Structures are given as structure tokens and as C-alpha cells.
Tab-separated table of C-alpha atoms and ligand atoms in Angstrom:
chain	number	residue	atom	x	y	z
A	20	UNK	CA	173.688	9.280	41.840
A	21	UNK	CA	172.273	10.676	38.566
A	22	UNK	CA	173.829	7.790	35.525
A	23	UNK	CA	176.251	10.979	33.847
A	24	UNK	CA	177.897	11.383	37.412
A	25	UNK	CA	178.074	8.148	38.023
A	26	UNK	CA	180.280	7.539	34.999
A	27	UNK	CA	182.545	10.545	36.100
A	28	UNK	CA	183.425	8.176	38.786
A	29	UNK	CA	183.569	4.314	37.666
A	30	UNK	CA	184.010	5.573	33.510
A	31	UNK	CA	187.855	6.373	33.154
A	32	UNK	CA	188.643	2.621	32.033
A	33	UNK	CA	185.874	1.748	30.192
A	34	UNK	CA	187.124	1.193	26.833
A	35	UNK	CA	189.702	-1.205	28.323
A	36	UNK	CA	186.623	-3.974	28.176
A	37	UNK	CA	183.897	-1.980	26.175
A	38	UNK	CA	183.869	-2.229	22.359
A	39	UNK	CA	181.482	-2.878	19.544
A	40	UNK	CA	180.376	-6.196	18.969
A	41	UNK	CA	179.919	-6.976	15.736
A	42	UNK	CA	177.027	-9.149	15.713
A	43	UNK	CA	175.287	-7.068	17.928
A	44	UNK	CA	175.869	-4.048	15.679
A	45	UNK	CA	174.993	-5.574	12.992
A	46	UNK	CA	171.004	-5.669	14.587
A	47	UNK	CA	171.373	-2.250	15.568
A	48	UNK	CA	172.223	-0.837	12.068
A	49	UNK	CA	169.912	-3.381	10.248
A	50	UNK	CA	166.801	-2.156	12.808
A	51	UNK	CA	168.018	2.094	11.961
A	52	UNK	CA	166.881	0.719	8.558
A	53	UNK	CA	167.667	3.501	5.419
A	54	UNK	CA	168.411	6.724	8.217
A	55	UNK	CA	170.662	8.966	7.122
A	56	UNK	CA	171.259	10.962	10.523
A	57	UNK	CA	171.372	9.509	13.412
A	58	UNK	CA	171.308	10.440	17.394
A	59	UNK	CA	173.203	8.277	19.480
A	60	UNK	CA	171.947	8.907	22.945
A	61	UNK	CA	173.971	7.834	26.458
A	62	UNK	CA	176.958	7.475	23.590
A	63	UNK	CA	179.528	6.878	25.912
A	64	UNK	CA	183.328	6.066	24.383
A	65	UNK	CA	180.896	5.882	20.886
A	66	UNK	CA	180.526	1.902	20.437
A	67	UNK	CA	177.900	0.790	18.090
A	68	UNK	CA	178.120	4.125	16.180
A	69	UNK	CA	177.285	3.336	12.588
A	70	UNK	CA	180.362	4.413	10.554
A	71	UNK	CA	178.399	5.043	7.295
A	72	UNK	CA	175.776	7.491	8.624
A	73	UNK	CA	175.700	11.281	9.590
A	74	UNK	CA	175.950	10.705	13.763
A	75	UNK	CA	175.778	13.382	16.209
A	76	UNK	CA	176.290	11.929	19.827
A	77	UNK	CA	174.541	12.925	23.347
A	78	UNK	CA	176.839	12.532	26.494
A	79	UNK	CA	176.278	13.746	29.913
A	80	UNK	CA	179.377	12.394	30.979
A	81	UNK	CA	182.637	14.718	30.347
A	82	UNK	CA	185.247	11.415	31.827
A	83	UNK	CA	183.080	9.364	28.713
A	84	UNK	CA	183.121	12.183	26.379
A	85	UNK	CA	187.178	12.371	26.798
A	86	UNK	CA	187.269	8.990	25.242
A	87	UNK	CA	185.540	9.159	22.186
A	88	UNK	CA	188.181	8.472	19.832
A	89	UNK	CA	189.827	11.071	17.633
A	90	UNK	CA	187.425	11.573	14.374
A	91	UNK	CA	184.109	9.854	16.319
A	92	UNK	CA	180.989	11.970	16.059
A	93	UNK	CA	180.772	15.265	16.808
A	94	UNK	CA	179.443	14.583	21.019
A	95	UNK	CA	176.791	17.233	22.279
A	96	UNK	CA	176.938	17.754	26.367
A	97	UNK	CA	172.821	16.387	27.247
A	98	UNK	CA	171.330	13.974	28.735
A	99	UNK	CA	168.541	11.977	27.507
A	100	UNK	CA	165.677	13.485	29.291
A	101	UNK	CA	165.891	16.885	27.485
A	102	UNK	CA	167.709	16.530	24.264
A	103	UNK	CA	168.410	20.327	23.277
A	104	UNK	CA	166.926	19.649	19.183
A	105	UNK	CA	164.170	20.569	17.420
A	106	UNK	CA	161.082	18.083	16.858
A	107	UNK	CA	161.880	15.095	14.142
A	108	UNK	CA	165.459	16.339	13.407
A	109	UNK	CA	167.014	13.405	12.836
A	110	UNK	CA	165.717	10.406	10.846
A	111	UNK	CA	166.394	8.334	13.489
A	112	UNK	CA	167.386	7.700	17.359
A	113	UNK	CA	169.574	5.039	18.896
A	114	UNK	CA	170.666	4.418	22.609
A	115	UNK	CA	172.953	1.539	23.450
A	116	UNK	CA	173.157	-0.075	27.117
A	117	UNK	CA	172.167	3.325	28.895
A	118	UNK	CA	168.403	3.952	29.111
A	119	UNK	CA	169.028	1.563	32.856
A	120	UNK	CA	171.306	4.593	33.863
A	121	UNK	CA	168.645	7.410	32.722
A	122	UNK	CA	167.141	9.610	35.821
A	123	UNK	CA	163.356	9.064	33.831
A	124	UNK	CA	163.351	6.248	31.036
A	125	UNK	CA	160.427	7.316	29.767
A	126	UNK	CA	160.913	10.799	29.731
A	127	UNK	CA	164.545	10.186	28.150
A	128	UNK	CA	162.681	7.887	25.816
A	129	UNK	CA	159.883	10.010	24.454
A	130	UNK	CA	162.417	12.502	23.657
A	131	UNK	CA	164.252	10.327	21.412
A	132	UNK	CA	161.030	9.663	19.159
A	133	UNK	CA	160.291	13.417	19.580
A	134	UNK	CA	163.493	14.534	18.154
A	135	UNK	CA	163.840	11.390	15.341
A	136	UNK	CA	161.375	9.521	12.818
A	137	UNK	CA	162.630	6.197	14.090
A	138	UNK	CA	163.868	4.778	17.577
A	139	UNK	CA	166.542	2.111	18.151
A	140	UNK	CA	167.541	1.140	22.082
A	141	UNK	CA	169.226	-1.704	22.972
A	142	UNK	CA	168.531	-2.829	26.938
A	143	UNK	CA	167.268	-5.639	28.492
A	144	UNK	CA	164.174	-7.190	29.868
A	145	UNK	CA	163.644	-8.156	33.820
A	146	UNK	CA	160.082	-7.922	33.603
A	147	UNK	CA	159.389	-11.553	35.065
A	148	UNK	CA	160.121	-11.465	38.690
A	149	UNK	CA	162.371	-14.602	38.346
A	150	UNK	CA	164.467	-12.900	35.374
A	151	UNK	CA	167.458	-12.847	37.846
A	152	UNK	CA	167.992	-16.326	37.899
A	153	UNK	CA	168.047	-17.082	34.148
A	154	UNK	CA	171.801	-16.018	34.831
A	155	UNK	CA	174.302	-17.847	37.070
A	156	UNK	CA	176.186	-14.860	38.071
A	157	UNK	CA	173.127	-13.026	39.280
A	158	UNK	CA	171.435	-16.605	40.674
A	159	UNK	CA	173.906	-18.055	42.561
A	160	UNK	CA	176.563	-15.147	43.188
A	161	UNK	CA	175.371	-11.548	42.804
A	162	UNK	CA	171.504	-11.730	44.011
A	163	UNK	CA	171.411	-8.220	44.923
A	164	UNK	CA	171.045	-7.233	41.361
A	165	UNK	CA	167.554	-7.718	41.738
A	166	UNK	CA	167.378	-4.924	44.106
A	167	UNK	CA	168.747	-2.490	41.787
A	168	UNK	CA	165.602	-2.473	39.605
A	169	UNK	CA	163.582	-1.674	42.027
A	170	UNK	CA	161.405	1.332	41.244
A	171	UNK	CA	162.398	1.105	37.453
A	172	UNK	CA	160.124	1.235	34.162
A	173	UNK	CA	159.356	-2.549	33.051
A	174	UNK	CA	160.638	-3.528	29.456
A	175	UNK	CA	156.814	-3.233	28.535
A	176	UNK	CA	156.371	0.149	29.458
A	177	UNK	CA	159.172	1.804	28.021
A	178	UNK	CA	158.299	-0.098	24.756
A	179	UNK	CA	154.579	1.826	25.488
A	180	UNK	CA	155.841	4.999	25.723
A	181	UNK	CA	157.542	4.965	22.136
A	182	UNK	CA	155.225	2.587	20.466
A	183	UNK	CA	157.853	-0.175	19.714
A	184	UNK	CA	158.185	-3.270	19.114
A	185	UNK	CA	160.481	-5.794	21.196
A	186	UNK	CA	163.576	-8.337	19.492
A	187	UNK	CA	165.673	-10.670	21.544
A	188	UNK	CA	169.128	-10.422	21.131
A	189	UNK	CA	171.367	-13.399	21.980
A	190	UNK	CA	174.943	-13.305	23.251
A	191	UNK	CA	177.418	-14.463	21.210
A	192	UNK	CA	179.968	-17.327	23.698
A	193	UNK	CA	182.817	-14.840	22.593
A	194	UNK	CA	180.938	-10.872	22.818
A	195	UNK	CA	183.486	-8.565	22.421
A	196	UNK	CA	181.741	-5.785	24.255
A	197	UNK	CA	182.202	-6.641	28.088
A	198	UNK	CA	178.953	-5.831	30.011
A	199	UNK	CA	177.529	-7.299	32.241
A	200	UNK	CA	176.115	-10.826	30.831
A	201	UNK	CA	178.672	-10.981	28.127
A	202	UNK	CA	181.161	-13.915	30.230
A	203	UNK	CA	178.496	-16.017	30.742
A	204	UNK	CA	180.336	-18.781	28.985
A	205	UNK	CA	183.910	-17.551	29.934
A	206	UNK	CA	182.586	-17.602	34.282
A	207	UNK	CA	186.790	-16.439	34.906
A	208	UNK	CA	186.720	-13.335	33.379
A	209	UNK	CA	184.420	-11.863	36.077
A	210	UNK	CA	187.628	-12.720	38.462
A	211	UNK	CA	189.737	-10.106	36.218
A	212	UNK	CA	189.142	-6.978	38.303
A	213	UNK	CA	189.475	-4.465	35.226
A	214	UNK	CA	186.592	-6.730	33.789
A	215	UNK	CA	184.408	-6.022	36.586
A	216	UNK	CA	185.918	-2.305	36.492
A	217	UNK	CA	183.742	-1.787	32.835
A	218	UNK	CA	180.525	-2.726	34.352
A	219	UNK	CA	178.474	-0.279	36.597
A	220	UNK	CA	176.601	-3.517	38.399
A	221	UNK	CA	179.441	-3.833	40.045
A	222	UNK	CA	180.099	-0.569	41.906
A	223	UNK	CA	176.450	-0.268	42.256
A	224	UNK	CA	176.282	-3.359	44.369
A	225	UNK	CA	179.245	-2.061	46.376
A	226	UNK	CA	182.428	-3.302	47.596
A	227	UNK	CA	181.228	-6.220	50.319
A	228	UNK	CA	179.007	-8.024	47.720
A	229	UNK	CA	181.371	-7.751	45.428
A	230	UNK	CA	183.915	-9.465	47.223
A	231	UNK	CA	181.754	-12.615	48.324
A	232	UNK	CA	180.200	-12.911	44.856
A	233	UNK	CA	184.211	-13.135	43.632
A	234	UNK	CA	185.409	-15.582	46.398
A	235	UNK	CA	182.381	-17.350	46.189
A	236	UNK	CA	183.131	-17.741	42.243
A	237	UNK	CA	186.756	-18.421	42.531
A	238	UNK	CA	186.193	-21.458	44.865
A	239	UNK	CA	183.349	-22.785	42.798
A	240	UNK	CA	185.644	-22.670	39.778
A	241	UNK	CA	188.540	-24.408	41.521
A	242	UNK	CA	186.352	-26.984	42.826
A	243	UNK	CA	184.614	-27.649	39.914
A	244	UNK	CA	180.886	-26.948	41.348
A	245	UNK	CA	180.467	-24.265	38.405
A	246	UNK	CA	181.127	-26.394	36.092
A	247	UNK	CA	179.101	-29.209	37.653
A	248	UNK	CA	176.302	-26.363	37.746
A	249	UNK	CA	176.301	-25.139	34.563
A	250	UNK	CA	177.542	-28.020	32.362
A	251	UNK	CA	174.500	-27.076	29.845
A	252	UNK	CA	175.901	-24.193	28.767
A	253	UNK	CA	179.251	-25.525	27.344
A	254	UNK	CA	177.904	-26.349	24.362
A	255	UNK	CA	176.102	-23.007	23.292
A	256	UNK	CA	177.095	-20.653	21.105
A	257	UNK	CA	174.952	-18.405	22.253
A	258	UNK	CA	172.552	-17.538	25.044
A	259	UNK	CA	169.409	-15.461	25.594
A	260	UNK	CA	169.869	-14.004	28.639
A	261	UNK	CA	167.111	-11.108	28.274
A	262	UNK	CA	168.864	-8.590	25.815
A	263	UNK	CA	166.198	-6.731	23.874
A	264	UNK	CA	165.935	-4.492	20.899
A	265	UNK	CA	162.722	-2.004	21.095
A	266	UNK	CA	162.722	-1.172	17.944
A	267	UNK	CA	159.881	1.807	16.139
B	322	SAM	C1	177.220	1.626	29.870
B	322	SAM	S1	177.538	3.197	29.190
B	322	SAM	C2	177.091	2.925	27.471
B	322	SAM	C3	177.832	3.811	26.542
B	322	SAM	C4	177.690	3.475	25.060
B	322	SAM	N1	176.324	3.653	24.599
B	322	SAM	C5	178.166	2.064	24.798
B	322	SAM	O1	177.396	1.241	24.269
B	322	SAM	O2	179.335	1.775	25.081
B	322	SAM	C6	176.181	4.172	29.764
B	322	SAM	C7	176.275	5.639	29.376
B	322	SAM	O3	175.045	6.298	29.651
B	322	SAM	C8	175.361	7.620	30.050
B	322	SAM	N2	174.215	8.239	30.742
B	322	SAM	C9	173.904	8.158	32.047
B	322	SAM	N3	172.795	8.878	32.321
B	322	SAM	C10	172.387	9.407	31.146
B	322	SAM	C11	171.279	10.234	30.766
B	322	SAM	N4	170.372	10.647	31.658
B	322	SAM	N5	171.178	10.601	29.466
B	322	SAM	C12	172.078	10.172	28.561
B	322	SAM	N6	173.136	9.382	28.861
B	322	SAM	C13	173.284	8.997	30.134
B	322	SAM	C14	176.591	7.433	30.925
B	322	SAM	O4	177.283	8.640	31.163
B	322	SAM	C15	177.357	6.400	30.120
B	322	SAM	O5	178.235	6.992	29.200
């Protein structure tokens, strides 16, 4: 199912658990450097849309685009892959936790730095085959994850395509913005069904994983095998978990 549609279907709650996080933000607008306009592409609800720039948004999703709060950006109808602007019409691009829902990456990509001097995109990296077990839930609960990347542009190609350069990006214990990674110190959150609810992993998995990954985690937390587990990560603040900024 093409990433716009898909979001007509799972999207309707999503700013119940999605939101800005500040310290995340805080890369983003330092890497869009002096741009005065900007494109935010795959905007969504419009997190991470800098609130002292000229923004236009891009949003193939019309259940998203309905909850873009009252003054956001104006929100243009597109999707990544052909952005409807003229060549270097913005100074620069950004594209938040979407370019893993694009039909083409690349494609959707090289558009951006065709329409904008600079590029901004905020994803992650899975590009060494054992990247799935760097994180419990995807280790030792939710294994099928790996399967979803099958087929997909590696972290080093999309960052070919554009020319950029890549930044890790830790995550904060306490992230405000619920993806996927972002409870990776707070393991009972991914019980809360509304949590899961913001995060397209989930759905995309489908119902019968999801259940055995969530009993599987429940009795591991009662019993105290989680914490047995993963008693390193207690005392981190933060945790790189294979967030990257490609930045141009
Ligand atoms: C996880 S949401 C991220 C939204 C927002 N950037 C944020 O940080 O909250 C992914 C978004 O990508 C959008 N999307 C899916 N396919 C797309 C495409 N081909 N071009 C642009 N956006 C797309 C979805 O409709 C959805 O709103």
C-alpha cells in the first residue's frame, strides 16, 4: 500500500503520541542552517516545522493533512516523488520520519535537492545486516521488522543520490515524539495500545505478531527477564539506536 494511503488508514490518532521533540528539532533547524523557506516533505500533523521560517508543507495524506493544526503551514496535496515546484525554489528541503514510507526514496529524494539549495531528512540507518538487534524490541520481540526492509534503498545510497553527508542522532530516555525506538528505556509503553496505534511498524507487521511480541513483553516485564536483559540500559540517558541526519 503506497505510504499516503497507508496513513488514510492507521493516521487518524497520530498526534495522540506524535509531537516535536525538542532536542531532536533542535538538529534539524541547526542542520537547515540560515534558509529562509523551507519544504517540509511527508509533513504529516507538521512536527518539527521550524516556527521562525517561511514553510510550505507536502502531504499525500488528506486523514494527516486534517490534523495540521489551525495556523501550521500552508500544506500542498504531493507526494515526494514529484513535488509540483519549480527547480531550486526553496532554500532548503526537510523530510522528517517519512522517506521509509516513500514509493521510490531516491526518486522522492532527488526531488527535494531539485526543488531546494539544501536537504535535511531525518531516517534511520539498517544498513548492517545485524542492525535489528541493536534494539530489544526488534531482537527479542518484533523480529519481523527485518523483513520490512527488504527491497529498500540502504542509508548509503540515499545519502548518494543527494550528495549528503550522514549525523547520528541519539534518543533522548524521555523523546517526546513516540515512534518507533523512542520507549526504549520506558519497555511498558509499547503495552499502551494507542502507543503502538502512532507507529506504522506495527500495522505493517500485522495483527498476529503483534500480539505475541505484546504478550511476550508483558510476561518478560512481570517476571523481571527484561529487566535482567537489559539492565545496561538503565543508566543511559540516551541511546544510539541508528537515527541519522543526511544532511547537504
Ligand atoms: C510517520 S509520518 C511523519 C510525519 C511528520 N513528518 C512527522 O514527523 O510527524 C509519515 C508521513 O509520510 C507521508 N508519506 C507517505 N508516503 C509519502 C510520499 N510518497 N511522499 C510524501 N509523503 C509521504 C505519510 O502520509 C505520513 O504523513
Amino acid at each position: 500500500m503506497p505510504g499516503g494511503q497507508l496513513y488514510d488508514t492507521i493516521g487518524a490518532t497520530y498526534t495522540m503520541t506524535r509531537r516535536t521533540e525538542p532536542r531532536i528539532a533542535a538538529r534539524i533547524w541547526a542542520a537547515l542552517g540560515d534558509a529562509r523557506t523551507v519544504l517540509n516533505v511527508g509533513a504529516g500533523a507538521g512536527s518539527y516545522e521550524p516556527p521562525d521560517r517561511d514553510v510550505t508543507a507536502v502531504e499525500p495524506s488528506p486523514v494527516m493533512r486534517a490534523q495540521r493544526p489551525a495556523g501550521a503551514a500552508a500544506c500542498v496535496a504531493a507526494a515526494a516523488e514529484n513535488l509540483p515546484f519549480e527547480d531550486q525554489s526553496f532554500d532548503a528541503a526537510m523530510a522528517v520520519s517519512t522517506v521509509h514510507h516513500w514509493q521510490d526514496p531516491v526518486a522522492g529524494l532527488r526531488e527535494m535537492r531539485r526543488v531546494a539549495r539544501r536537504v535535511v531528512v531525518f531516517t534511520y540507518d539498517d544498513s548492517d545486516t545485524g542492525w535489528w538487534r541493536r534494539f530489544w524490541l526488534t531482537r527479542d520481540y518484533l523480529p519481523e521488522v527485518a523483513d520490512l526492509l527488504a527491497g529498500r534503498p540502504s542509508l548509503a545510497e540515499q545519502a548518494r543520490a543527494i550528495g549528503a553527508r550522514t549525523e547520528p542522532v541519539p534518543i533522548p530516555w524521555d523523546c517526546a515524539d513516540g515512534f518507533f525506538e523512542a520507549y526504549w528505556r520506558r519497555p511498558g509503553a509499547y503495552l499502551d495500545d494507542q502507543v503502538r496505534r502512532g507507529v506504522s511498524v506495527w500495522a505493517r507487521v500485522g495483527p498476529q505478531a503483534e500480539r505475541r511480541a505484546v504478550r511476550s513483553l508483558r510476561a518478560d516485564l512481570a517476571s523481571g527477564r527484561w529487566a535482567e536483559r537489559n539492565r545496561d540500559l538503565v543508566a543511559l540517558d540516551a541511546a544510539e539506536l541508528g537515527l541519522r541526519l543526511l544532511v547537504t
